[in-house]
Amino acid sequence: MADSQLRRPTASPSDNPPSTTQLFPLLLTLLPIAAFLLFLAGISFIGTVVGLAVVSPLFVIFSPILVPAAVAVALAVAGFLTSGAFGVTALSSLSLMANILRRSGDTLQLQQAKQWVRETASHEEVQTKTEEVGPAQEGGRTEQGGQAQAKGTDKNGAAQEGSKAQESGKAQEGEKAQGGKK
C-alpha cells in the first residue's frame, strides 16, 4: 500500500499531445469524410437557392391565399396548445383540490372525535359530581334545597338531551362522510 502511495501518477493519453506520426493516419481518415460533408452542404445550399428563386414568384402570386392560410394554421396550433395547457391546469387543480379534501376529511373526523371525547369526559365529570353531591345533600335537604336540586336536574337533563342530539347529528355527519369516501 505504501508503494502505491509513493508512486507518481502515470500520464494519461490526454496529457501528451499526439505526435505527427499518430496524426497522419487520423488526417487521412478525416479529410475525405470532411470533404464529402462539405460537398453535400454546398449542393443542398445551391438547391435551396434555386428552389427559392423558382418558387418566390409563386409565393408572390399566391400570397393572398398563403398568408391567411399560414395565419389560420398558426392560430389553430396556438388554440390547440392553449386548450391543452388549460386542460392540464384544470386536471392538476382538480387533483390538488381532491388531495386537500381528502386531508381535510381526515382532520374533520379527527376534530369530531376530539369533540366527542371532550363531551363524553364532561358528561362523566358532571355525573360523577352529581353522584358525589347527591348523597351529601339528601341528609340535610330543605324544601328550598330540594327545589333547587330539582331545577338543577332539569337543567342537566335538558343539557344532556341537547348534547345527545348534537352527538347523533355528528354521528350522522360522520356516516355521510364515510359513505362519500367509499
C-alpha positions as MATLAB code, in Angstrom:
seq = 'MADSQLRRPTASPSDNPPSTTQLFPLLLTLLPIAAFLLFLAGISFIGTVVGLAVVSPLFVIFSPILVPAAVAVALAVAGFLTSGAFGVTALSSLSLMANILRRSGDTLQLQQAKQWVRETASHEEVQTKTEEVGPAQEGGRTEQGGQAQAKGTDKNGAAQEGSKAQESGKAQEGEKAQGGKK';
ca = [
       0.000    0.000    0.000;
       2.834    2.367    0.776;
       4.340    1.632   -2.644;
       1.133    2.668   -4.416;
       1.016    5.928   -2.469;
       4.648    6.758   -3.239;
       4.339    6.109   -6.950;
       3.958    9.053   -9.214;
       0.743    9.003  -11.217;
       1.260    7.903  -14.766;
       0.500   10.330  -17.525;
      -2.848    9.833  -19.213;
      -3.088    9.831  -23.006;
      -4.705   13.268  -22.953;
      -1.729   14.809  -21.120;
       0.677   14.349  -24.041;
      -0.233   15.733  -27.454;
      -0.167   13.134  -30.250;
       2.916   13.000  -32.380;
       2.929   13.737  -36.107;
       3.173   10.043  -36.876;
      -0.089    9.493  -34.969;
      -1.831   12.494  -36.632;
      -1.119   11.488  -40.228;
      -3.448    8.408  -40.324;
      -6.094   10.403  -38.481;
      -5.941   13.200  -41.059;
      -6.023   10.728  -43.940;
      -9.249    9.267  -42.476;
     -10.999   12.542  -41.625;
     -10.085   14.509  -44.770;
     -12.277   12.543  -47.206;
     -15.210   12.489  -44.731;
     -14.998   16.253  -44.187;
     -14.709   16.898  -47.949;
     -17.769   14.755  -48.668;
     -19.835   16.520  -45.968;
     -18.738   19.924  -47.301;
     -19.774   18.873  -50.794;
     -23.228   17.822  -49.519;
     -23.616   21.150  -47.697;
     -22.791   23.060  -50.893;
     -25.202   21.008  -53.005;
     -28.051   21.466  -50.520;
     -27.361   25.221  -50.314;
     -27.376   25.573  -54.118;
     -30.582   23.509  -54.345;
     -32.268   25.678  -51.729;
     -31.318   28.928  -53.502;
     -32.511   27.624  -56.891;
     -35.739   26.329  -55.387;
     -36.401   29.651  -53.645;
     -35.729   31.536  -56.897;
     -38.215   29.339  -58.753;
     -40.895   29.377  -56.036;
     -40.701   33.052  -54.998;
     -42.890   34.243  -57.914;
     -45.445   31.634  -56.834;
     -45.308   32.988  -53.280;
     -45.954   36.478  -54.601;
     -48.825   35.317  -56.807;
     -50.466   33.156  -54.112;
     -49.678   35.360  -51.118;
     -53.313   36.490  -50.765;
     -54.125   32.828  -50.127;
     -50.959   31.608  -48.421;
     -50.646   34.372  -45.804;
     -54.173   33.921  -44.422;
     -53.687   30.149  -44.572;
     -50.446   30.444  -42.611;
     -52.153   32.730  -40.081;
     -55.070   30.290  -39.774;
     -52.701   27.361  -39.235;
     -50.727   29.354  -36.659;
     -53.937   30.292  -34.797;
     -55.174   26.686  -34.872;
     -51.880   25.435  -33.456;
     -51.949   28.149  -30.787;
     -55.555   27.208  -29.935;
     -54.711   23.527  -29.554;
     -51.697   24.331  -27.393;
     -53.735   26.740  -25.259;
     -56.583   24.272  -24.781;
     -54.077   21.591  -23.833;
     -52.452   23.907  -21.309;
     -55.859   24.808  -19.830;
     -56.774   21.125  -19.657;
     -53.567   20.207  -17.856;
     -54.049   23.144  -15.477;
     -57.642   22.109  -14.763;
     -56.691   18.489  -14.112;
     -53.841   19.461  -11.810;
     -56.150   21.875   -9.953;
     -58.775   19.168   -9.512;
     -56.132   16.750   -8.296;
     -54.859   19.316   -5.801;
     -58.387   20.017   -4.542;
     -59.100   16.297   -4.196;
     -55.939   15.827   -2.131;
     -56.849   18.792    0.069;
     -60.368   17.447    0.573;
     -59.019   14.006    1.475;
     -56.701   15.522    4.049;
     -59.376   17.866    5.428;
     -61.804   14.928    5.686;
     -59.322   13.131    7.909;
     -58.798   16.210   10.048;
     -62.558   16.798   10.191;
     -63.104   13.278   11.533;
     -60.233   13.799   13.953;
     -61.767   17.056   15.168;
     -65.142   15.344   15.566;
     -63.544   12.551   17.567;
     -61.762   15.051   19.829;
     -65.015   16.931   20.399;
     -66.826   13.677   21.201;
     -64.122   12.750   23.736;
     -64.375   16.188   25.342;
     -68.160   15.957   25.573;
     -68.032   12.430   26.956;
     -65.444   13.442   29.531;
     -67.504   16.464   30.581;
     -70.683   14.314   30.918;
     -68.853   11.741   33.029;
     -67.442   14.534   35.143;
     -70.931   16.030   35.663;
     -72.344   12.606   36.534;
     -69.520   11.922   38.993;
     -70.030   15.296   40.682;
     -73.779   14.736   40.791;
     -73.274   11.351   42.448;
     -70.849   12.871   44.974;
     -73.046   15.868   45.781;
     -76.377   13.971   45.673;
     -75.935   11.750   48.806;
     -74.444   14.661   50.795;
     -77.493   16.833   50.145;
     -80.020   14.074   50.823;
     -79.354   14.051   54.554;
     -79.899   17.786   55.089;
     -82.326   18.606   52.319;
     -84.655   21.509   52.929;
     -87.638   22.471   50.909;
     -85.679   25.163   49.063;
     -82.686   22.863   48.554;
     -84.960   20.189   47.100;
     -86.454   22.673   44.663;
     -83.022   23.938   43.685;
     -81.774   20.388   43.131;
     -84.862   19.594   41.046;
     -84.203   22.691   38.929;
     -80.534   21.679   38.540;
     -81.560   18.204   37.477;
     -83.938   19.662   34.911;
     -81.183   21.874   33.562;
     -78.723   18.957   33.423;
     -81.337   16.767   31.772;
     -82.010   19.424   29.138;
     -78.282   19.908   28.602;
     -77.774   16.164   28.265;
     -80.637   15.894   25.770;
     -79.133   18.753   23.738;
     -75.697   17.153   23.739;
     -77.209   13.762   22.773;
     -78.888   15.449   19.811;
     -75.545   17.003   18.839;
     -73.798   13.632   19.103;
     -76.403   11.896   16.956;
     -76.116   14.693   14.376;
     -72.339   14.357   14.359;
     -72.616   10.594   14.047;
     -74.901   11.046   11.048;
     -72.450   13.521    9.514;
     -69.613   11.041   10.095;
     -71.601    8.290    8.395;
     -72.315   10.595    5.445;
     -68.620   11.499    5.212;
     -67.600    7.854    5.320;
     -70.262    6.951    2.777;
     -68.966    9.723    0.497;
     -65.408    8.392    0.709;
     -66.406    4.898   -0.366;
];
